[in-house]
Short mmCIF file of C-alpha atoms in Angstrom, two decimals:
data_model
loop_
_atom_site.label_atom_id
_atom_site.label_comp_id
_atom_site.label_asym_id
_atom_site.label_seq_id
_atom_site.Cartn_x
_atom_site.Cartn_y
_atom_site.Cartn_z
CA UNK S 1 -0.45 5.61 -24.69
CA UNK S 2 -3.33 4.50 -22.45
CA UNK S 3 -4.57 2.11 -25.15
CA UNK S 4 -1.22 0.34 -25.22
CA UNK S 5 -1.21 -0.41 -21.48
CA UNK S 6 -1.49 -4.10 -20.55
CA UNK S 7 -4.92 -5.24 -19.39
CA UNK S 8 -4.51 -5.49 -15.61
CA UNK S 9 -2.57 -2.24 -15.29
CA UNK S 10 -5.18 -0.39 -17.35
CA UNK S 11 -8.06 -1.82 -15.31
CA UNK S 12 -6.36 -1.03 -12.00
CA UNK S 13 -6.03 2.60 -13.07
CA UNK S 14 -9.67 2.76 -14.14
CA UNK S 15 -11.03 1.01 -11.04
CA UNK S 16 -9.04 3.09 -8.57
CA UNK S 17 -10.01 6.40 -10.15
CA UNK S 18 -13.67 5.34 -10.49
CA UNK S 19 -13.76 4.26 -6.84
CA UNK S 20 -12.19 7.56 -5.79
CA UNK S 21 -14.79 9.54 -7.75
CA UNK S 22 -17.54 7.32 -6.37
CA UNK S 23 -16.26 8.01 -2.88
CA UNK S 24 -16.58 11.75 -3.50
CA UNK S 25 -20.11 11.32 -4.85
CA UNK S 26 -21.12 9.18 -1.86
CA UNK S 27 -19.71 11.80 0.50
CA UNK S 28 -22.18 14.33 -0.90
CA UNK S 29 -24.94 11.93 0.18
CA UNK S 30 -23.49 11.65 3.67
CA UNK S 31 -21.93 8.22 3.08
CA UNK S 32 -18.33 7.79 4.22
CA UNK S 33 -17.10 4.97 1.96
CA UNK S 34 -13.56 5.13 3.38
CA UNK S 35 -14.91 4.50 6.85
CA UNK S 36 -17.07 1.60 5.65
CA UNK S 37 -14.52 -0.14 3.42
CA UNK S 38 -11.20 1.15 4.77
CA UNK S 39 -9.13 -1.16 6.93
CA UNK S 40 -10.00 -0.80 10.61
CA UNK S 41 -7.94 -2.18 13.48
CA UNK S 42 -9.08 -5.78 14.10
CA UNK S 43 -10.03 -5.00 17.71
CA UNK S 44 -12.40 -2.24 16.58
CA UNK S 45 -16.11 -2.98 16.29
CA UNK S 46 -16.10 -1.58 12.73
CA UNK S 47 -13.52 -4.10 11.51
CA UNK S 48 -14.62 -6.54 8.81
CA UNK S 49 -12.42 -9.18 7.22
CA UNK S 50 -13.22 -8.02 3.68
CA UNK S 51 -11.63 -4.65 4.48
CA UNK S 52 -8.22 -6.30 3.99
CA UNK S 53 -9.15 -6.38 0.31
CA UNK S 54 -11.32 -3.31 -0.17
CA UNK S 55 -8.98 -0.84 1.55
CA UNK S 56 -6.42 -1.04 -1.25
CA UNK S 57 -8.88 0.46 -3.76
CA UNK S 58 -9.67 3.52 -1.62
CA UNK S 59 -7.71 6.76 -1.36
CA UNK S 60 -7.72 9.87 0.77
CA UNK S 61 -7.69 12.64 -1.82
CA UNK S 62 -6.60 13.23 -5.41
CA UNK S 63 -2.88 13.51 -4.64
CA UNK S 64 -2.97 10.13 -2.89
CA UNK S 65 -4.68 8.28 -5.73
CA UNK S 66 -2.67 10.11 -8.41
CA UNK S 67 0.72 9.22 -6.91
CA UNK S 68 -0.19 5.58 -6.40
CA UNK S 69 -1.67 5.17 -9.86
CA UNK S 70 1.22 6.99 -11.50
CA UNK S 71 3.54 4.39 -9.95
CA UNK S 72 1.25 1.60 -11.20
CA UNK S 73 1.34 3.20 -14.65
CA UNK S 74 5.14 3.51 -14.65
CA UNK S 75 6.24 0.26 -13.00
CA UNK S 76 3.15 -1.94 -13.05
CA UNK S 77 2.95 -1.95 -16.84
CA UNK S 78 6.56 -3.13 -17.05
CA UNK S 79 6.06 -5.89 -14.50
CA UNK S 80 2.82 -7.07 -16.12
CA UNK S 81 4.61 -7.42 -19.45
CA UNK S 82 7.43 -9.25 -17.65
CA UNK S 83 5.32 -11.70 -15.67
CA UNK S 84 2.05 -11.84 -17.59
CA UNK S 85 -1.34 -10.52 -16.52
CA UNK S 86 -2.46 -13.34 -14.21
CA UNK S 87 0.77 -13.47 -12.23
CA UNK S 88 0.95 -9.69 -11.99
CA UNK S 89 -2.63 -9.45 -10.69
CA UNK S 90 -1.92 -12.14 -8.10
CA UNK S 91 1.25 -10.29 -7.07
CA UNK S 92 -0.55 -6.95 -6.76
CA UNK S 93 -3.38 -8.32 -4.61
CA UNK S 94 -1.04 -10.44 -2.48
CA UNK S 95 1.19 -7.45 -1.73
CA UNK S 96 -1.85 -5.36 -0.83
CA UNK S 97 -3.13 -8.08 1.50
CA UNK S 98 0.33 -8.48 3.00
CA UNK S 99 0.55 -4.75 3.61
CA UNK S 100 -2.82 -4.79 5.37
CA UNK S 101 -1.85 -7.75 7.56
CA UNK S 102 1.42 -6.05 8.48
CA UNK S 103 -0.42 -2.84 9.37
CA UNK S 104 -2.77 -4.80 11.63
CA UNK S 105 0.15 -6.48 13.40
CA UNK S 106 1.96 -3.18 13.98
CA UNK S 107 -1.23 -1.55 15.25
CA UNK S 108 -1.75 -4.46 17.66
CA UNK S 109 1.79 -4.06 19.04
CA UNK S 110 1.23 -0.32 19.46
CA UNK S 111 -2.13 -0.97 21.13
CA UNK S 112 -0.66 -3.50 23.58
CA UNK S 113 2.16 -1.13 24.57
CA UNK S 114 0.24 2.14 24.73
CA UNK S 115 -3.50 1.55 25.22
CA UNK S 116 -4.41 -1.98 26.34
CA UNK S 117 -4.63 -0.99 30.02
CA UNK S 118 -6.96 1.99 29.41
CA UNK S 119 -10.73 2.15 29.00
CA UNK S 120 -10.71 5.66 27.55
CA UNK S 121 -8.30 8.00 25.81
CA UNK S 122 -7.81 11.76 25.45
CA UNK S 123 -8.17 12.99 21.87
CA UNK S 124 -7.69 16.70 21.29
CA UNK S 125 -8.49 17.40 24.91
CA UNK S 126 -11.70 15.35 24.79
CA UNK S 127 -12.01 12.08 26.69
CA UNK S 128 -13.58 9.34 24.56
CA UNK S 129 -14.14 5.61 25.18
CA UNK S 130 -11.43 3.30 23.90
CA UNK S 131 -13.96 1.52 21.70
CA UNK S 132 -14.74 4.80 19.94
CA UNK S 133 -11.05 5.64 19.56
CA UNK S 134 -10.26 2.26 17.98
CA UNK S 135 -12.91 2.84 15.32
CA UNK S 136 -11.10 6.02 14.28
CA UNK S 137 -8.03 4.01 13.21
CA UNK S 138 -8.51 3.49 9.48
CA UNK S 139 -6.09 2.67 6.65
CA UNK S 140 -6.77 3.29 2.95
CA UNK S 141 -4.67 3.22 -0.19
CA UNK S 142 -2.90 1.04 -2.72
CA UNK S 143 0.53 2.05 -1.44
CA UNK S 144 1.35 -1.40 0.00
CA UNK S 145 0.73 -3.03 -3.38
CA UNK S 146 2.59 -0.19 -5.13
CA UNK S 147 5.65 -0.59 -2.93
CA UNK S 148 5.51 -4.31 -3.71
CA UNK S 149 5.60 -3.50 -7.42
CA UNK S 150 8.53 -1.17 -6.85
CA UNK S 151 10.49 -3.90 -5.08
CA UNK S 152 9.59 -6.36 -7.83
CA UNK S 153 10.92 -3.93 -10.42
CA UNK S 154 14.12 -3.46 -8.44
CA UNK S 155 14.67 -7.22 -8.25
CA UNK S 156 13.84 -7.84 -11.91
CA UNK S 157 15.80 -4.88 -13.28
CA UNK S 158 18.31 -3.97 -10.54
CA UNK S 159 20.66 -1.99 -12.79
CA UNK S 160 17.98 -0.07 -14.69
CA UNK S 161 18.75 3.68 -14.31
CA UNK S 162 15.84 5.80 -13.11
CA UNK S 163 15.50 9.56 -12.95
CA UNK S 164 13.84 10.58 -9.71
CA UNK S 165 12.99 14.16 -8.73
CA UNK S 166 14.86 16.08 -7.32
CA UNK S 167 18.05 14.18 -8.21
CA UNK S 168 19.66 15.48 -11.45
CA UNK S 169 21.33 12.13 -12.12
CA UNK S 170 20.05 8.57 -12.72
CA UNK S 171 19.81 6.10 -9.83
CA UNK S 172 19.92 2.35 -10.34
CA UNK S 173 16.66 0.65 -9.41
CA UNK S 174 18.27 -1.53 -6.73
CA UNK S 175 19.61 1.52 -4.88
CA UNK S 176 16.31 3.35 -5.20
CA UNK S 177 14.46 0.41 -3.68
CA UNK S 178 17.05 0.10 -0.90
CA UNK S 179 16.67 3.79 -0.18
CA UNK S 180 12.89 3.47 0.08
CA UNK S 181 13.21 0.55 2.50
CA UNK S 182 15.59 2.49 4.77
CA UNK S 183 13.47 5.65 4.58
CA UNK S 184 10.20 3.87 5.37
CA UNK S 185 11.80 1.98 8.25
CA UNK S 186 13.24 5.16 9.73
CA UNK S 187 9.97 7.05 9.39
CA UNK S 188 7.97 4.13 10.74
CA UNK S 189 10.16 3.72 13.81
CA UNK S 190 10.33 7.48 14.28
CA UNK S 191 6.58 7.65 14.70
CA UNK S 192 6.36 11.37 13.91
CA UNK S 193 3.00 12.72 15.18
CA UNK S 194 0.66 13.85 12.42
CA UNK S 195 2.50 11.84 9.78
CA UNK S 196 -0.69 9.91 8.99
CA UNK S 197 1.23 7.54 6.69
CA UNK S 198 1.19 3.75 7.12
CA UNK S 199 4.94 3.24 6.73
CA UNK S 200 4.87 -0.33 7.99
CA UNK S 201 2.12 -1.17 5.49
CA UNK S 202 4.53 -0.03 2.77
CA UNK S 203 7.25 -2.24 4.25
CA UNK S 204 4.78 -5.10 4.56
CA UNK S 205 3.96 -4.87 0.86
CA UNK S 206 7.66 -4.98 0.05
CA UNK S 207 8.25 -7.92 2.41
CA UNK S 208 5.49 -9.98 0.83
CA UNK S 209 6.78 -9.01 -2.62
CA UNK S 210 10.25 -10.23 -1.68
CA UNK S 211 8.92 -13.54 -0.35
CA UNK S 212 6.77 -14.16 -3.43
CA UNK S 213 9.59 -13.41 -5.84
CA UNK S 214 12.02 -15.59 -3.88
CA UNK S 215 9.51 -18.44 -4.10
CA UNK S 216 9.05 -17.92 -7.83
CA UNK S 217 12.80 -17.89 -8.40
CA UNK S 218 13.36 -20.97 -6.28
CA UNK S 219 10.75 -22.85 -8.30
CA UNK S 220 11.88 -21.43 -11.67
CA UNK S 221 8.63 -19.55 -12.26
CA UNK S 222 9.94 -16.02 -11.83
CA UNK S 223 9.31 -15.16 -15.52
#
């Protein structure tokens, strides 16, 4: 089955799992790869522009990388066969970049509302400088690109029935995608403490996916 995967999908799976294992190996040497290459808030001293690209190949644990890569395996292979390898790779990277940019914008809004007037912040009962706190904000994961793929699948095959746990009945792709959009928006606006999920990055990936596909359709290059 793995041999029959299209080229980009196969390489994305390999790269992401290799990077995850490399991250674990580096951690044993005292090197925090996620902190170095994860996406920091642009006002933090640890922010680097290249992190908008590197963050999407990092993951915080096996469950995180497995879920994202399973989605790439399931939906990415279909979309790569639909669009071709070059267009699919462009789409994947663009959605990941779009997700990162969206996350930065949302973090900036949150910063301006909650923290801009302070020089220090209380974290777990400890007062730390704002500059130190900003460096703790770090985003990793391919989820933005994955959610872009999911939206692309829903737009390309809207009536394709999908079986999703725990539902015992098939759900059309267009309704599944709509449900994810509503759920991510609700959870993002809810701002539940301890969630630790970049919901607006997911929505950003889907937004950029929608804009790219609309452009392709308008210019008759969707397939």
